[in-house]
PDB file of C-alpha atoms in Angstrom:
ATOM      1  CA  MET A 188      -4.732  -1.329  10.147  1.00 83.00           C
ATOM      2  CA  ASP A 189      -4.316  -4.900  10.585  1.00 89.00           C
ATOM      3  CA  ILE A 190      -1.988  -6.641   7.337  1.00 92.00           C
ATOM      4  CA  THR A 191      -4.342  -8.736   6.109  1.00 92.00           C
ATOM      5  CA  THR A 192      -6.130  -5.571   5.651  1.00 91.00           C
ATOM      6  CA  LEU A 193      -2.968  -4.149   4.211  1.00 93.00           C
ATOM      7  CA  VAL A 194      -2.513  -6.870   1.660  1.00 94.00           C
ATOM      8  CA  LYS A 195      -6.880  -6.717   0.526  1.00 94.00           C
ATOM      9  CA  LEU A 196      -5.591  -2.914   0.134  1.00 94.00           C
ATOM     10  CA  THR A 197      -2.501  -2.870  -2.163  1.00 93.00           C
ATOM     11  CA  SER A 198      -3.962  -4.829  -4.174  1.00 92.00           C
ATOM     12  CA  ARG A 199      -5.345  -2.300  -6.974  1.00 93.00           C
ATOM     13  CA  ALA A 200      -2.540   0.279  -7.589  1.00 89.00           C
ATOM     14  CA  TRP A 201      -4.470   2.854  -7.467  1.00 93.00           C
ATOM     15  CA  SER A 202      -6.267   3.034  -3.848  1.00 94.00           C
ATOM     16  CA  LEU A 203      -3.778   4.072  -1.447  1.00 94.00           C
ATOM     17  CA  ASN A 204      -4.049   7.536  -4.103  1.00 93.00           C
ATOM     18  CA  ILE A 205      -7.972   7.557  -3.928  1.00 94.00           C
ATOM     19  CA  LEU A 206      -7.863   7.698  -0.134  1.00 95.00           C
ATOM     20  CA  ALA A 207      -5.411  10.082  -0.103  1.00 94.00           C
ATOM     21  CA  HIS A 208      -7.135  12.190  -1.444  1.00 94.00           C
ATOM     22  CA  LEU A 209     -10.900  11.827  -0.778  1.00 94.00           C
ATOM     23  CA  HIS A 210      -8.439  12.463   3.063  1.00 95.00           C
ATOM     24  CA  ALA A 211      -7.420  15.831   1.856  1.00 93.00           C
ATOM     25  CA  GLY A 212     -11.206  17.067   0.556  1.00 90.00           C
ATOM     26  CA  VAL A 213     -10.773  16.183  -3.057  1.00 89.00           C
ATOM     27  CA  PRO A 214     -14.520  15.608  -4.133  1.00 85.00           C
ATOM     28  CA  GLY A 215     -16.101  12.336  -4.066  1.00 85.00           C
ATOM     29  CA  ARG A 216     -16.900  12.676  -7.654  1.00 84.00           C
ATOM     30  CA  GLN A 217     -15.384  10.006 -10.374  1.00 84.00           C
ATOM     31  CA  ALA A 218     -14.106  13.437 -12.480  1.00 86.00           C
ATOM     32  CA  PRO A 219     -12.349  15.377  -9.411  1.00 89.00           C
ATOM     33  CA  LEU A 220     -10.757  12.112  -8.238  1.00 89.00           C
ATOM     34  CA  LEU A 221      -9.780  10.694 -12.180  1.00 89.00           C
ATOM     35  CA  ALA A 222      -8.354  14.294 -12.440  1.00 89.00           C
ATOM     36  CA  ALA A 223      -6.184  14.681  -8.730  1.00 89.00           C
ATOM     37  CA  SER A 224      -5.062  10.856  -9.114  1.00 87.00           C
ATOM     38  CA  GLY A 225      -3.675  10.792 -12.791  1.00 86.00           C
ATOM     39  CA  ALA A 226      -4.562   7.592 -13.473  1.00 88.00           C
ATOM     40  CA  SER A 227      -6.530   5.846 -16.932  1.00 89.00           C
ATOM     41  CA  ARG A 228     -10.342   5.458 -15.791  1.00 90.00           C
ATOM     42  CA  THR A 229      -9.943   1.335 -16.392  1.00 92.00           C
ATOM     43  CA  SER A 230      -7.371   0.875 -13.705  1.00 91.00           C
ATOM     44  CA  PHE A 231      -8.893   3.887 -11.457  1.00 92.00           C
ATOM     45  CA  ALA A 232     -12.703   1.907 -12.193  1.00 90.00           C
ATOM     46  CA  ALA A 233     -11.250  -1.101 -10.569  1.00 93.00           C
ATOM     47  CA  SER A 234     -10.182   0.003  -7.606  1.00 93.00           C
ATOM     48  CA  LEU A 235     -13.111   2.382  -6.105  1.00 92.00           C
ATOM     49  CA  GLU A 236     -14.845  -1.028  -7.038  1.00 93.00           C
ATOM     50  CA  HIS A 237     -12.425  -3.082  -5.079  1.00 95.00           C
ATOM     51  CA  LEU A 238     -12.491   0.018  -2.286  1.00 95.00           C
ATOM     52  CA  VAL A 239     -16.442  -0.365  -2.164  1.00 94.00           C
ATOM     53  CA  GLU A 240     -16.110  -3.627  -1.662  1.00 95.00           C
ATOM     54  CA  LEU A 241     -13.893  -4.136   1.658  1.00 95.00           C
ATOM     55  CA  GLY A 242     -16.117  -1.430   3.045  1.00 95.00           C
ATOM     56  CA  LEU A 243     -14.256   1.757   2.767  1.00 95.00           C
ATOM     57  CA  LEU A 244     -16.094   3.555   0.277  1.00 94.00           C
ATOM     58  CA  GLU A 245     -19.621   3.669   0.115  1.00 91.00           C
ATOM     59  CA  ARG A 246     -21.951   5.600  -2.443  1.00 85.00           C
ATOM     60  CA  ASN A 247     -23.321   8.402  -0.900  1.00 80.00           C
ATOM     61  CA  PRO A 248     -27.450   7.517  -1.063  1.00 77.00           C
ATOM     62  CA  GLY A 249     -29.342  10.837  -2.822  1.00 71.00           C
ATOM     63  CA  HIS A 250     -27.135  12.683  -4.022  1.00 61.00           C
ATOM     64  CA  GLY A 251     -25.626  12.363  -7.859  1.00 59.00           C
ATOM     65  CA  HIS A 252     -26.150  11.238 -11.218  1.00 61.00           C
ATOM     66  CA  PRO A 253     -26.593   7.467 -11.194  1.00 58.00           C
ATOM     67  CA  LEU A 254     -24.427   6.632 -14.219  1.00 58.00           C
ATOM     68  CA  ARG A 255     -22.167   9.597 -12.588  1.00 67.00           C
ATOM     69  CA  PRO A 256     -22.336   8.560  -8.382  1.00 77.00           C
ATOM     70  CA  GLU A 257     -20.509  10.377  -5.804  1.00 85.00           C
ATOM     71  CA  PHE A 258     -18.982   8.327  -2.921  1.00 89.00           C
ATOM     72  CA  ARG A 259     -17.646   8.641   0.594  1.00 90.00           C
ATOM     73  CA  LEU A 260     -15.784   7.436   2.946  1.00 94.00           C
ATOM     74  CA  THR A 261     -17.488   5.425   5.409  1.00 94.00           C
ATOM     75  CA  PRO A 262     -15.927   4.920   9.069  1.00 94.00           C
ATOM     76  CA  LYS A 263     -13.659   1.790   8.215  1.00 94.00           C
ATOM     77  CA  GLY A 264     -12.772   3.999   5.283  1.00 94.00           C
ATOM     78  CA  VAL A 265     -11.944   7.165   7.247  1.00 95.00           C
ATOM     79  CA  ARG A 266      -9.691   5.181   9.281  1.00 94.00           C
ATOM     80  CA  ALA A 267      -7.819   4.104   5.886  1.00 95.00           C
ATOM     81  CA  ALA A 268      -8.550   7.576   4.633  1.00 95.00           C
ATOM     82  CA  GLU A 269      -5.809   8.780   7.621  1.00 95.00           C
ATOM     83  CA  ILE A 270      -3.159   5.844   6.753  1.00 94.00           C
ATOM     84  CA  ALA A 271      -3.240   6.327   3.332  1.00 94.00           C
ATOM     85  CA  SER A 272      -2.633  10.205   3.576  1.00 94.00           C
ATOM     86  CA  ARG A 273       0.266   9.793   5.694  1.00 94.00           C
ATOM     87  CA  ILE A 274       1.607   7.125   3.313  1.00 94.00           C
ATOM     88  CA  VAL A 275       1.243   8.548   0.108  1.00 93.00           C
ATOM     89  CA  SER A 276       2.433  11.875   1.608  1.00 92.00           C
ATOM     90  CA  ALA A 277       5.918  10.085   2.802  1.00 92.00           C
ATOM     91  CA  VAL A 278       6.344   9.557  -1.243  1.00 89.00           C
ATOM     92  CA  PRO A 279       5.745  13.184  -2.950  1.00 76.00           C
ATOM     93  CA  ASP A 280       7.767  12.146  -6.224  1.00 80.00           C
ATOM     94  CA  ASP A 281       6.289  10.881  -8.984  1.00 77.00           C
ATOM     95  CA  THR A 282       8.898   7.887  -9.972  1.00 79.00           C
ATOM     96  CA  GLU A 283       9.240   7.436  -6.557  1.00 83.00           C
ATOM     97  CA  PHE A 284       5.438   6.760  -6.225  1.00 87.00           C
ATOM     98  CA  SER A 285       4.933   4.179  -8.877  1.00 89.00           C
ATOM     99  CA  LEU A 286       7.170   1.809  -6.376  1.00 91.00           C
ATOM    100  CA  LEU A 287       4.266   2.674  -4.124  1.00 90.00           C
ATOM    101  CA  ARG A 288       1.534   0.989  -6.886  1.00 90.00           C
ATOM    102  CA  LYS A 289       3.093  -2.308  -7.224  1.00 92.00           C
ATOM    103  CA  SER A 290       0.796  -4.474  -4.696  1.00 89.00           C
ATOM    104  CA  TRP A 291       3.791  -5.941  -2.165  1.00 95.00           C
ATOM    105  CA  THR A 292       5.689  -3.112  -1.349  1.00 95.00           C
ATOM    106  CA  VAL A 293       3.443  -1.339   1.313  1.00 95.00           C
ATOM    107  CA  PRO A 294       3.498  -4.837   3.067  1.00 96.00           C
ATOM    108  CA  ILE A 295       6.100  -6.311   3.303  1.00 97.00           C
ATOM    109  CA  LEU A 296       7.660  -2.295   4.746  1.00 96.00           C
ATOM    110  CA  ALA A 297       4.627  -2.790   7.504  1.00 95.00           C
ATOM    111  CA  LEU A 298       6.313  -5.749   8.378  1.00 96.00           C
ATOM    112  CA  THR A 299       9.942  -4.785   7.989  1.00 96.00           C
ATOM    113  CA  ALA A 300      10.378  -2.389  11.361  1.00 94.00           C
ATOM    114  CA  THR A 301      12.952  -4.699  12.451  1.00 95.00           C
ATOM    115  CA  PRO A 302      14.698  -6.604  10.991  1.00 95.00           C
ATOM    116  CA  GLN A 303      13.219 -10.270   9.949  1.00 96.00           C
ATOM    117  CA  ARG A 304      14.130 -13.106   7.740  1.00 95.00           C
ATOM    118  CA  PHE A 305      12.525 -13.953   4.253  1.00 96.00           C
ATOM    119  CA  SER A 306      11.197 -16.815   5.578  1.00 95.00           C
ATOM    120  CA  SER A 307       8.964 -15.201   8.213  1.00 96.00           C
ATOM    121  CA  ILE A 308       8.083 -12.323   5.628  1.00 96.00           C
ATOM    122  CA  ARG A 309       6.529 -14.671   3.633  1.00 96.00           C
ATOM    123  CA  SER A 310       4.853 -16.408   6.273  1.00 95.00           C
ATOM    124  CA  ASP A 311       3.279 -12.989   7.771  1.00 95.00           C
ATOM    125  CA  LEU A 312       1.751 -12.910   4.054  1.00 94.00           C
ATOM    126  CA  ALA A 313       0.162 -16.148   3.463  1.00 86.00           C
ATOM    127  CA  THR A 314      -1.250 -15.808  -0.143  1.00 91.00           C
ATOM    128  CA  ILE A 315       3.070 -13.864  -1.470  1.00 95.00           C
ATOM    129  CA  THR A 316       4.711 -16.513  -4.006  1.00 95.00           C
ATOM    130  CA  ASP A 317       8.259 -16.506  -3.033  1.00 96.00           C
ATOM    131  CA  ARG A 318       9.389 -15.371  -6.548  1.00 96.00           C
ATOM    132  CA  ALA A 319       6.801 -12.135  -6.186  1.00 96.00           C
ATOM    133  CA  LEU A 320       8.654 -11.910  -2.228  1.00 97.00           C
ATOM    134  CA  SER A 321      12.411 -11.781  -4.224  1.00 97.00           C
ATOM    135  CA  ALA A 322      11.367  -9.148  -7.102  1.00 97.00           C
ATOM    136  CA  SER A 323       9.830  -7.031  -4.748  1.00 97.00           C
ATOM    137  CA  LEU A 324      13.038  -6.610  -2.265  1.00 97.00           C
ATOM    138  CA  VAL A 325      14.853  -7.076  -5.138  1.00 97.00           C
ATOM    139  CA  ARG A 326      12.993  -3.470  -6.378  1.00 96.00           C
ATOM    140  CA  LEU A 327      12.495  -1.972  -2.535  1.00 96.00           C
ATOM    141  CA  GLU A 328      16.299  -2.457  -1.943  1.00 96.00           C
ATOM    142  CA  GLU A 329      17.811  -0.672  -5.340  1.00 95.00           C
ATOM    143  CA  ARG A 330      15.244   2.228  -4.176  1.00 94.00           C
ATOM    144  CA  GLU A 331      16.734   1.885  -0.412  1.00 95.00           C
ATOM    145  CA  TRP A 332      13.764   1.796   0.848  1.00 96.00           C
ATOM    146  CA  ILE A 333      15.092  -1.891   2.245  1.00 97.00           C
ATOM    147  CA  ARG A 334      17.803  -2.873   3.705  1.00 97.00           C
ATOM    148  CA  ARG A 335      19.754  -6.028   3.414  1.00 96.00           C
ATOM    149  CA  ASP A 336      22.243  -7.384   5.934  1.00 96.00           C
ATOM    150  CA  ILE A 337      24.229 -10.962   5.907  1.00 94.00           C
ATOM    151  CA  ASN A 338      23.608 -12.688   9.755  1.00 89.00           C
ATOM    152  CA  THR A 339      26.593 -14.008  11.140  1.00 90.00           C
ATOM    153  CA  THR A 340      25.207 -15.303  14.670  1.00 88.00           C
ATOM    154  CA  GLN A 341      24.935 -18.597  13.320  1.00 86.00           C
ATOM    155  CA  ARG A 342      26.846 -21.650  11.951  1.00 89.00           C
ATOM    156  CA  VAL A 343      25.076 -21.065   8.295  1.00 91.00           C
ATOM    157  CA  PRO A 344      24.659 -16.813   7.458  1.00 93.00           C
ATOM    158  CA  PHE A 345      21.603 -15.431   6.370  1.00 94.00           C
ATOM    159  CA  PRO A 346      19.798 -12.709   4.809  1.00 96.00           C
ATOM    160  CA  THR A 347      17.732  -9.790   6.967  1.00 96.00           C
ATOM    161  CA  TYR A 348      15.671  -6.946   5.115  1.00 97.00           C
ATOM    162  CA  CYS A 349      14.586  -4.694   7.588  1.00 97.00           C
ATOM    163  CA  ALA A 350      13.502  -1.003   5.564  1.00 96.00           C
ATOM    164  CA  ALA A 351      15.253   2.342   5.245  1.00 95.00           C
ATOM    165  CA  ASN A 352      15.094   5.681   4.483  1.00 94.00           C
ATOM    166  CA  THR A 353      11.817   6.284   2.883  1.00 93.00           C
ATOM    167  CA  GLY A 354      10.848   2.787   3.510  1.00 94.00           C
ATOM    168  CA  ILE A 355      10.815   3.916   7.474  1.00 94.00           C
ATOM    169  CA  GLN A 356       8.413   6.526   6.864  1.00 94.00           C
ATOM    170  CA  ILE A 357       5.994   4.166   5.361  1.00 94.00           C
ATOM    171  CA  ASN A 358       6.278   1.971   7.420  1.00 94.00           C
ATOM    172  CA  ARG A 359       5.660   4.677  10.622  1.00 93.00           C
ATOM    173  CA  ALA A 360       3.169   6.069   8.534  1.00 93.00           C
ATOM    174  CA  ILE A 361       1.191   2.710   8.219  1.00 91.00           C
ATOM    175  CA  ASP A 362       0.427   2.241  11.980  1.00 78.00           C
ATOM    176  CA  LEU A 363       0.288  -1.067  11.666  1.00 76.00           C
ATOM    177  CA  ARG A 364      -1.253  -3.610  14.099  1.00 68.00           C
ATOM    178  CA  VAL A 365      -0.702  -7.719  14.539  1.00 56.00           C
TER     179      VAL A 365
END
């Protein structure tokens, strides 16, 4: 999965969870998926529609009632669902999972397999603002999903960020292709 696709995929809170449940065999109808995800109806519907727009889900033709459609994974969605399942399984705790639903958590962890400077992460995530990146890095550091080190090898010291603990498990699950 490339970083642009990952950013788009994780821009909705429940997208990874929906894909992971479909990969696990939950039926592609709204009611079972909604019950399995624990999301609110509004955010669930927005995430589901987002996945359709990305081409990861499609309506199953000839199945379901028009007001209660059934969805299935597209070929592109099958691969994304496999990755989503690995990411979600790396975070079994509901408290920790709330951080995973934040927009920039997964893309930042994807880029920090090796120590990265703030400016490098920002340039790889072209649409992120400095404020959003800074806030995300602080949240990840508080949960110890990312480690912040000060590099003193240069004349002017600078911080670097590297995935750690659960963060490195998520990084490995993503299989980022640059």
